[in-house]
Amino acid sequence: MREIKVAAAQLGPIQKAESRAAVVARMIALMQQAKAEGCPLIVYPELALTTFFPRWYHEDRAEADSWFEAEMPSPATQPLFDAARAMGMAMSFGYAEKTPDGHHFNTSILVDAAGNIVGKYRKIHLPGHVEYDSERSHQHLEKRYFEPGDLGFPVWRTLGGIFGMCICNDRRWPETYREMGLQGVEMIVLGFNTPSVNSQKGAEGLAQRLFHHKLSVQAGAYQNATWVIAVAKAGDEDGHHLMGGTLIVNPDGEIVAESQTEGDELVIHACDLDDTVFGKETIFDFARHRRIEHYGRITAQVGVVLPPED
Ligand code: CDT
């Protein structure tokens, strides 16, 4: 048994005018609760420090840089790192990263109980658009503000297991999980900000969005025999609603714990990393059962799959 009690720390809405200091205070309050519950690991959402700013159009890139952290720990997050180290808590959270050479990524980090950043992931699947789009009910400008991640989907041997990260839209793509599954991942932590309506398809509302979210996360967990911790930023941000749906999913693809609110809320479960072993040694033993040579030939032309050559 390799049990790790995880706190999925859903954050309620963060308004545009709310300071990072105020958000970090909320994050520390959740961490104190998680510590009191006996959790050594707390997981926060995507872009945890601010409102979901890609909904706001900035013509001037430099102006948009105000949403980014130029270092980590940054001045605003130093109190979070100090609190985590003092409590001996490991954590993961997402933030907008500006690198010293001027690149911009939607990033999440994994920090061990001593406060060392042991893992970094940069979001690969960036949804939305680059320019202001008056046809949409709301803007989703991730493609404007971020470059696709350049780190792949690594895994890290830490906290007594094999950990991976992805961010929000990544969770809808099977290859996200499979990349990490092929490296033996035992727990994937991810944060998300998902508007509860589709900006281009009015009929797609909260119920369908929650369904697709759960479908993706549960399938990814099951098909790769891994735990998945999926953490929302939820609620009404300046009139824009983000769905909740924070989940802890076991390696059988079952939801074992989920949020009940759209506010700051801990979702806790004691996850046994050894629960991944059965799936990895049986139906999803990739080394024994995958038959890549029979899958077909994928040509350089994207999307065209040809039958295998004789
Ligand atoms: N943050 C993020 O990636 N959200 C997307 C919304 C998709 S609609 C442009 C998601 O996949 O949940």
Short mmCIF file of C-alpha atoms and ligand atoms in Angstrom, two decimals:
data_model
loop_
_atom_site.label_atom_id
_atom_site.label_comp_id
_atom_site.label_asym_id
_atom_site.label_seq_id
_atom_site.Cartn_x
_atom_site.Cartn_y
_atom_site.Cartn_z
CA MET A 1 0.00 0.00 0.00
CA ARG A 2 1.35 3.42 -1.00
CA GLU A 3 -1.34 5.76 0.21
CA ILE A 4 -1.25 9.50 -0.36
CA LYS A 5 -4.12 11.59 0.95
CA VAL A 6 -4.68 14.30 -1.63
CA ALA A 7 -6.53 17.59 -1.23
CA ALA A 8 -7.97 18.90 -4.49
CA ALA A 9 -8.30 22.59 -3.66
CA GLN A 10 -11.04 24.04 -5.81
CA LEU A 11 -10.97 27.83 -5.93
CA GLY A 12 -14.15 29.83 -6.21
CA PRO A 13 -14.26 32.81 -8.53
CA ILE A 14 -11.49 35.41 -8.64
CA GLN A 15 -12.65 38.79 -9.86
CA LYS A 16 -10.54 40.84 -12.26
CA ALA A 17 -9.85 43.43 -9.57
CA GLU A 18 -8.82 40.88 -6.92
CA SER A 19 -5.14 41.03 -5.93
CA ARG A 20 -2.78 38.08 -6.03
CA ALA A 21 -2.16 38.65 -2.32
CA ALA A 22 -5.85 38.08 -1.57
CA VAL A 23 -5.89 34.90 -3.68
CA VAL A 24 -2.73 33.58 -2.05
CA ALA A 25 -4.34 34.16 1.37
CA ARG A 26 -7.28 32.00 0.24
CA MET A 27 -4.88 29.33 -1.01
CA ILE A 28 -3.04 29.31 2.33
CA ALA A 29 -6.35 28.97 4.22
CA LEU A 30 -7.17 25.89 2.11
CA MET A 31 -3.67 24.53 2.73
CA GLN A 32 -4.13 24.88 6.50
CA GLN A 33 -7.40 22.93 6.24
CA ALA A 34 -5.71 20.26 4.12
CA LYS A 35 -2.90 19.96 6.65
CA ALA A 36 -5.43 19.57 9.46
CA GLU A 37 -7.08 16.77 7.45
CA GLY A 38 -3.73 14.97 7.21
CA CYS A 39 -3.07 15.60 3.50
CA PRO A 40 0.59 15.85 2.44
CA LEU A 41 -0.33 17.11 -1.07
CA ILE A 42 -2.62 19.95 -2.19
CA VAL A 43 -3.52 20.62 -5.82
CA TYR A 44 -4.84 24.00 -7.01
CA PRO A 45 -6.33 24.95 -10.40
CA GLU A 46 -4.96 26.30 -13.67
CA LEU A 47 -3.93 30.00 -13.56
CA ALA A 48 -4.69 29.89 -9.85
CA LEU A 49 -3.39 33.33 -8.93
CA THR A 50 -5.72 35.54 -10.97
CA THR A 51 -9.05 35.69 -12.70
CA PHE A 52 -9.21 33.64 -15.93
CA PHE A 53 -7.66 36.57 -17.82
CA PRO A 54 -7.72 35.06 -21.36
CA ARG A 55 -11.35 36.20 -21.51
CA TRP A 56 -10.09 39.81 -21.57
CA TYR A 57 -8.71 41.29 -24.78
CA HIS A 58 -5.53 43.36 -24.53
CA GLU A 59 -4.39 44.85 -27.79
CA ASP A 60 -1.05 45.63 -26.21
CA ARG A 61 0.96 42.54 -25.29
CA ALA A 62 2.98 44.40 -22.72
CA GLU A 63 -0.23 45.31 -20.92
CA ALA A 64 -1.20 41.62 -20.80
CA ASP A 65 2.13 40.89 -19.14
CA SER A 66 0.65 42.17 -15.89
CA TRP A 67 -1.06 38.76 -15.57
CA PHE A 68 2.26 36.89 -15.76
CA GLU A 69 4.85 35.83 -13.18
CA ALA A 70 8.42 36.60 -14.27
CA GLU A 71 9.89 34.29 -11.62
CA MET A 72 8.72 31.50 -9.33
CA PRO A 73 8.46 31.90 -6.41
CA SER A 74 7.33 35.39 -7.35
CA PRO A 75 6.90 38.11 -4.73
CA ALA A 76 3.18 37.31 -4.62
CA THR A 77 3.63 33.55 -4.21
CA GLN A 78 6.51 33.63 -1.72
CA PRO A 79 4.04 33.50 1.23
CA LEU A 80 2.47 30.36 -0.30
CA PHE A 81 5.88 28.69 -0.60
CA ASP A 82 6.75 29.76 2.97
CA ALA A 83 3.48 28.37 4.32
CA ALA A 84 3.91 25.10 2.42
CA ARG A 85 7.47 24.64 3.69
CA ALA A 86 6.44 25.48 7.25
CA MET A 87 3.62 22.91 7.11
CA GLY A 88 5.66 20.32 5.18
CA MET A 89 3.09 20.29 2.38
CA ALA A 90 3.73 19.41 -1.25
CA MET A 91 1.65 21.35 -3.76
CA SER A 92 0.85 21.93 -7.39
CA PHE A 93 -0.64 25.06 -8.94
CA GLY A 94 -0.94 26.78 -12.28
CA TYR A 95 0.20 30.26 -13.26
CA ALA A 96 1.04 32.38 -16.29
CA GLU A 97 4.78 32.15 -16.83
CA LYS A 98 6.95 34.76 -18.55
CA THR A 99 10.45 33.44 -19.09
CA PRO A 100 13.58 35.61 -18.79
CA ASP A 101 13.92 35.56 -22.60
CA GLY A 102 10.34 36.74 -23.11
CA HIS A 103 8.35 33.57 -23.80
CA HIS A 104 4.85 33.11 -22.39
CA PHE A 105 3.40 29.82 -21.20
CA ASN A 106 0.38 28.52 -19.31
CA THR A 107 2.35 26.57 -16.71
CA SER A 108 1.91 24.36 -13.68
CA ILE A 109 4.49 23.24 -11.16
CA LEU A 110 4.92 20.45 -8.67
CA VAL A 111 6.60 21.49 -5.43
CA ASP A 112 7.85 19.01 -2.84
CA ALA A 113 7.34 19.28 0.91
CA ALA A 114 10.69 21.08 1.30
CA GLY A 115 9.62 23.82 -1.11
CA ASN A 116 11.68 22.65 -4.09
CA ILE A 117 10.09 22.92 -7.53
CA VAL A 118 10.54 19.33 -8.70
CA GLY A 119 8.41 19.47 -11.85
CA LYS A 120 7.25 21.97 -14.43
CA TYR A 121 4.72 21.48 -17.21
CA ARG A 122 3.70 23.97 -19.93
CA LYS A 123 0.24 23.56 -21.47
CA ILE A 124 0.35 22.09 -24.96
CA HIS A 125 -3.29 22.19 -26.11
CA LEU A 126 -4.19 25.88 -26.13
CA PRO A 127 -7.85 26.46 -26.97
CA GLY A 128 -9.50 29.59 -28.30
CA HIS A 129 -8.27 32.20 -30.76
CA VAL A 130 -5.70 34.96 -31.35
CA GLU A 131 -7.74 38.00 -32.37
CA TYR A 132 -10.84 39.59 -30.87
CA ASP A 133 -13.83 37.65 -32.20
CA SER A 134 -17.11 39.54 -32.12
CA GLU A 135 -19.04 36.40 -33.19
CA ARG A 136 -18.40 34.71 -29.86
CA SER A 137 -20.43 35.16 -26.69
CA HIS A 138 -17.15 35.60 -24.81
CA GLN A 139 -13.48 35.72 -25.68
CA HIS A 140 -11.04 32.86 -25.07
CA LEU A 141 -7.64 34.30 -26.02
CA GLU A 142 -5.24 31.61 -24.86
CA LYS A 143 -3.79 31.40 -28.37
CA ARG A 144 -3.05 35.12 -28.18
CA TYR A 145 -1.32 35.14 -24.82
CA PHE A 146 0.49 31.78 -24.67
CA GLU A 147 2.85 29.72 -26.79
CA PRO A 148 2.35 25.94 -26.89
CA GLY A 149 4.30 24.19 -24.17
CA ASP A 150 7.80 23.03 -25.08
CA LEU A 151 8.41 20.45 -22.37
CA GLY A 152 6.30 17.51 -23.56
CA PHE A 153 4.47 15.45 -20.94
CA PRO A 154 7.19 14.34 -18.52
CA VAL A 155 6.63 12.38 -15.32
CA TRP A 156 8.47 12.77 -12.03
CA ARG A 157 9.47 10.21 -9.43
CA THR A 158 8.57 12.05 -6.24
CA LEU A 159 6.27 11.81 -3.19
CA GLY A 160 6.63 8.03 -3.28
CA GLY A 161 5.16 7.61 -6.75
CA ILE A 162 5.23 8.61 -10.41
CA PHE A 163 3.50 11.95 -11.00
CA GLY A 164 2.50 13.85 -14.12
CA MET A 165 0.73 17.10 -14.90
CA CYS A 166 -1.46 18.53 -17.61
CA ILE A 167 -3.65 21.61 -17.80
CA CYS A 168 -7.33 22.07 -18.58
CA ASN A 169 -7.92 21.53 -22.33
CA ASP A 170 -5.13 18.91 -22.34
CA ARG A 171 -7.50 16.64 -20.40
CA ARG A 172 -9.75 16.24 -23.44
CA TRP A 173 -7.00 14.61 -25.55
CA PRO A 174 -6.25 10.90 -25.12
CA GLU A 175 -2.60 11.35 -26.07
CA THR A 176 -2.08 13.55 -23.02
CA TYR A 177 -2.74 10.62 -20.69
CA ARG A 178 -1.11 8.07 -22.98
CA GLU A 179 2.17 10.01 -23.16
CA MET A 180 2.35 9.83 -19.37
CA GLY A 181 0.82 6.36 -19.20
CA LEU A 182 3.65 5.02 -21.34
CA GLN A 183 6.04 6.38 -18.72
CA GLY A 184 4.18 4.57 -15.95
CA VAL A 185 2.35 7.53 -14.44
CA GLU A 186 0.44 6.77 -11.23
CA MET A 187 -1.12 10.15 -10.52
CA ILE A 188 -1.89 13.00 -12.90
CA VAL A 189 -2.71 16.37 -11.34
CA LEU A 190 -4.48 18.99 -13.43
CA GLY A 191 -6.27 22.26 -13.01
CA PHE A 192 -8.94 23.80 -15.23
CA ASN A 193 -10.99 26.93 -15.95
CA THR A 194 -13.94 25.87 -18.09
CA PRO A 195 -16.65 28.37 -19.03
CA SER A 196 -20.03 26.75 -18.47
CA VAL A 197 -21.23 27.73 -21.94
CA ASN A 198 -19.63 27.20 -25.32
CA SER A 199 -18.80 30.62 -26.84
CA GLN A 200 -19.69 29.36 -30.35
CA LYS A 201 -22.57 26.98 -29.65
CA GLY A 202 -25.18 28.47 -27.36
CA ALA A 203 -26.97 25.15 -26.89
CA GLU A 204 -23.95 23.60 -25.20
CA GLY A 205 -24.37 24.49 -21.57
CA LEU A 206 -23.31 23.38 -18.13
CA ALA A 207 -24.71 19.82 -18.14
CA GLN A 208 -23.02 18.85 -21.40
CA ARG A 209 -19.77 20.54 -20.43
CA LEU A 210 -19.66 18.66 -17.13
CA PHE A 211 -20.43 15.44 -19.00
CA HIS A 212 -17.56 15.91 -21.47
CA HIS A 213 -15.22 16.83 -18.63
CA LYS A 214 -16.04 13.71 -16.65
CA LEU A 215 -16.01 11.51 -19.76
CA SER A 216 -12.50 12.68 -20.66
CA VAL A 217 -10.99 12.44 -17.19
CA GLN A 218 -12.57 9.09 -16.32
CA ALA A 219 -11.53 7.57 -19.66
CA GLY A 220 -7.98 8.90 -19.32
CA ALA A 221 -7.65 7.46 -15.82
CA TYR A 222 -9.06 4.05 -16.74
CA GLN A 223 -7.23 3.60 -20.04
CA ASN A 224 -3.90 4.38 -18.41
CA ALA A 225 -4.53 2.87 -14.96
CA THR A 226 -3.75 6.10 -13.16
CA TRP A 227 -5.26 8.35 -10.54
CA VAL A 228 -6.37 11.74 -11.87
CA ILE A 229 -6.91 14.77 -9.66
CA ALA A 230 -8.85 17.41 -11.66
CA VAL A 231 -9.29 20.76 -9.92
CA ALA A 232 -11.60 23.59 -11.00
CA LYS A 233 -11.63 27.29 -10.67
CA ALA A 234 -15.37 27.79 -10.48
CA GLY A 235 -18.18 30.28 -10.18
CA ASP A 236 -18.99 33.72 -11.48
CA GLU A 237 -15.99 35.87 -12.44
CA ASP A 238 -17.15 39.36 -13.43
CA GLY A 239 -20.33 37.95 -14.97
CA HIS A 240 -18.60 34.99 -16.66
CA HIS A 241 -19.49 31.62 -15.20
CA LEU A 242 -16.93 28.83 -14.82
CA MET A 243 -18.18 25.32 -14.09
CA GLY A 244 -17.12 23.41 -10.98
CA GLY A 245 -16.67 19.68 -11.17
CA THR A 246 -13.49 19.11 -9.17
CA LEU A 247 -12.90 15.35 -9.26
CA ILE A 248 -10.72 12.64 -7.85
CA VAL A 249 -10.83 9.65 -10.21
CA ASN A 250 -9.34 6.26 -9.42
CA PRO A 251 -7.43 3.99 -11.84
CA ASP A 252 -10.68 2.15 -12.62
CA GLY A 253 -12.07 5.41 -13.97
CA GLU A 254 -14.49 5.85 -11.07
CA ILE A 255 -15.14 9.18 -9.40
CA VAL A 256 -14.30 8.65 -5.73
CA ALA A 257 -14.76 12.26 -4.58
CA GLU A 258 -16.14 15.44 -6.15
CA SER A 259 -16.94 19.02 -5.23
CA GLN A 260 -20.37 20.07 -4.00
CA THR A 261 -20.04 23.83 -4.47
CA GLU A 262 -18.61 26.45 -6.83
CA GLY A 263 -16.58 28.09 -4.08
CA ASP A 264 -13.29 27.50 -2.29
CA GLU A 265 -13.62 23.84 -1.30
CA LEU A 266 -11.38 20.90 -0.51
CA VAL A 267 -12.12 17.53 -2.11
CA ILE A 268 -10.12 14.90 -0.26
CA HIS A 269 -9.36 11.25 -0.86
CA ALA A 270 -6.70 8.82 0.36
CA CYS A 271 -5.31 7.49 -2.92
CA ASP A 272 -3.40 4.22 -2.89
CA LEU A 273 -0.86 4.39 -5.72
CA ASP A 274 -0.72 0.58 -5.67
CA ASP A 275 -4.28 0.62 -7.04
CA THR A 276 -2.64 1.36 -10.39
CA VAL A 277 -0.78 -1.95 -10.43
CA PHE A 278 -3.63 -4.27 -11.43
CA GLY A 279 -4.54 -2.30 -14.56
CA LYS A 280 -0.91 -1.77 -15.53
CA GLU A 281 -0.17 -5.49 -15.22
CA THR A 282 -3.31 -6.76 -16.94
CA ILE A 283 -5.55 -5.13 -19.54
CA PHE A 284 -3.40 -1.99 -19.90
CA ASP A 285 0.01 -3.67 -19.87
CA PHE A 286 1.19 -1.58 -22.81
CA ALA A 287 4.38 -3.57 -23.44
CA ARG A 288 2.44 -6.81 -23.90
CA HIS A 289 -0.73 -5.70 -25.65
CA ARG A 290 -0.15 -2.61 -27.78
CA ARG A 291 0.31 -3.59 -31.43
CA ILE A 292 1.65 -0.43 -32.98
CA GLU A 293 2.87 -2.28 -36.06
CA HIS A 294 -0.78 -3.15 -36.83
CA TYR A 295 -2.26 0.27 -36.14
CA GLY A 296 -1.76 1.59 -39.67
CA ARG A 297 0.65 4.03 -41.26
CA ILE A 298 0.28 7.68 -40.37
CA THR A 299 1.63 9.81 -43.20
CA ALA A 300 3.22 13.21 -42.84
CA GLN A 301 -0.08 14.62 -44.08
CA VAL A 302 -1.93 15.31 -40.86
CA GLY A 303 -5.03 13.23 -40.36
CA VAL A 304 -4.50 10.77 -43.19
CA VAL A 305 -4.12 7.19 -42.03
CA LEU A 306 -3.26 4.51 -44.57
CA PRO A 307 -3.56 0.75 -44.13
CA PRO A 308 -0.35 -1.10 -43.22
CA GLU A 309 2.02 -1.96 -46.05
CA ASP A 310 2.36 -5.67 -46.89
N1 CDT B 1 -8.78 26.74 -19.88
C1 CDT B 1 -9.19 25.91 -20.85
O1 CDT B 1 -8.40 25.26 -21.50
N2 CDT B 1 -10.52 25.83 -21.05
C2 CDT B 1 -11.08 25.09 -22.10
C3 CDT B 1 -12.28 25.75 -22.64
C4 CDT B 1 -12.54 25.31 -24.00
S1 CDT B 1 -13.52 26.40 -24.89
C5 CDT B 1 -12.42 27.42 -25.74
C6 CDT B 1 -11.43 23.65 -21.74
O2 CDT B 1 -11.13 22.77 -22.54
O3 CDT B 1 -12.03 23.41 -20.70
#
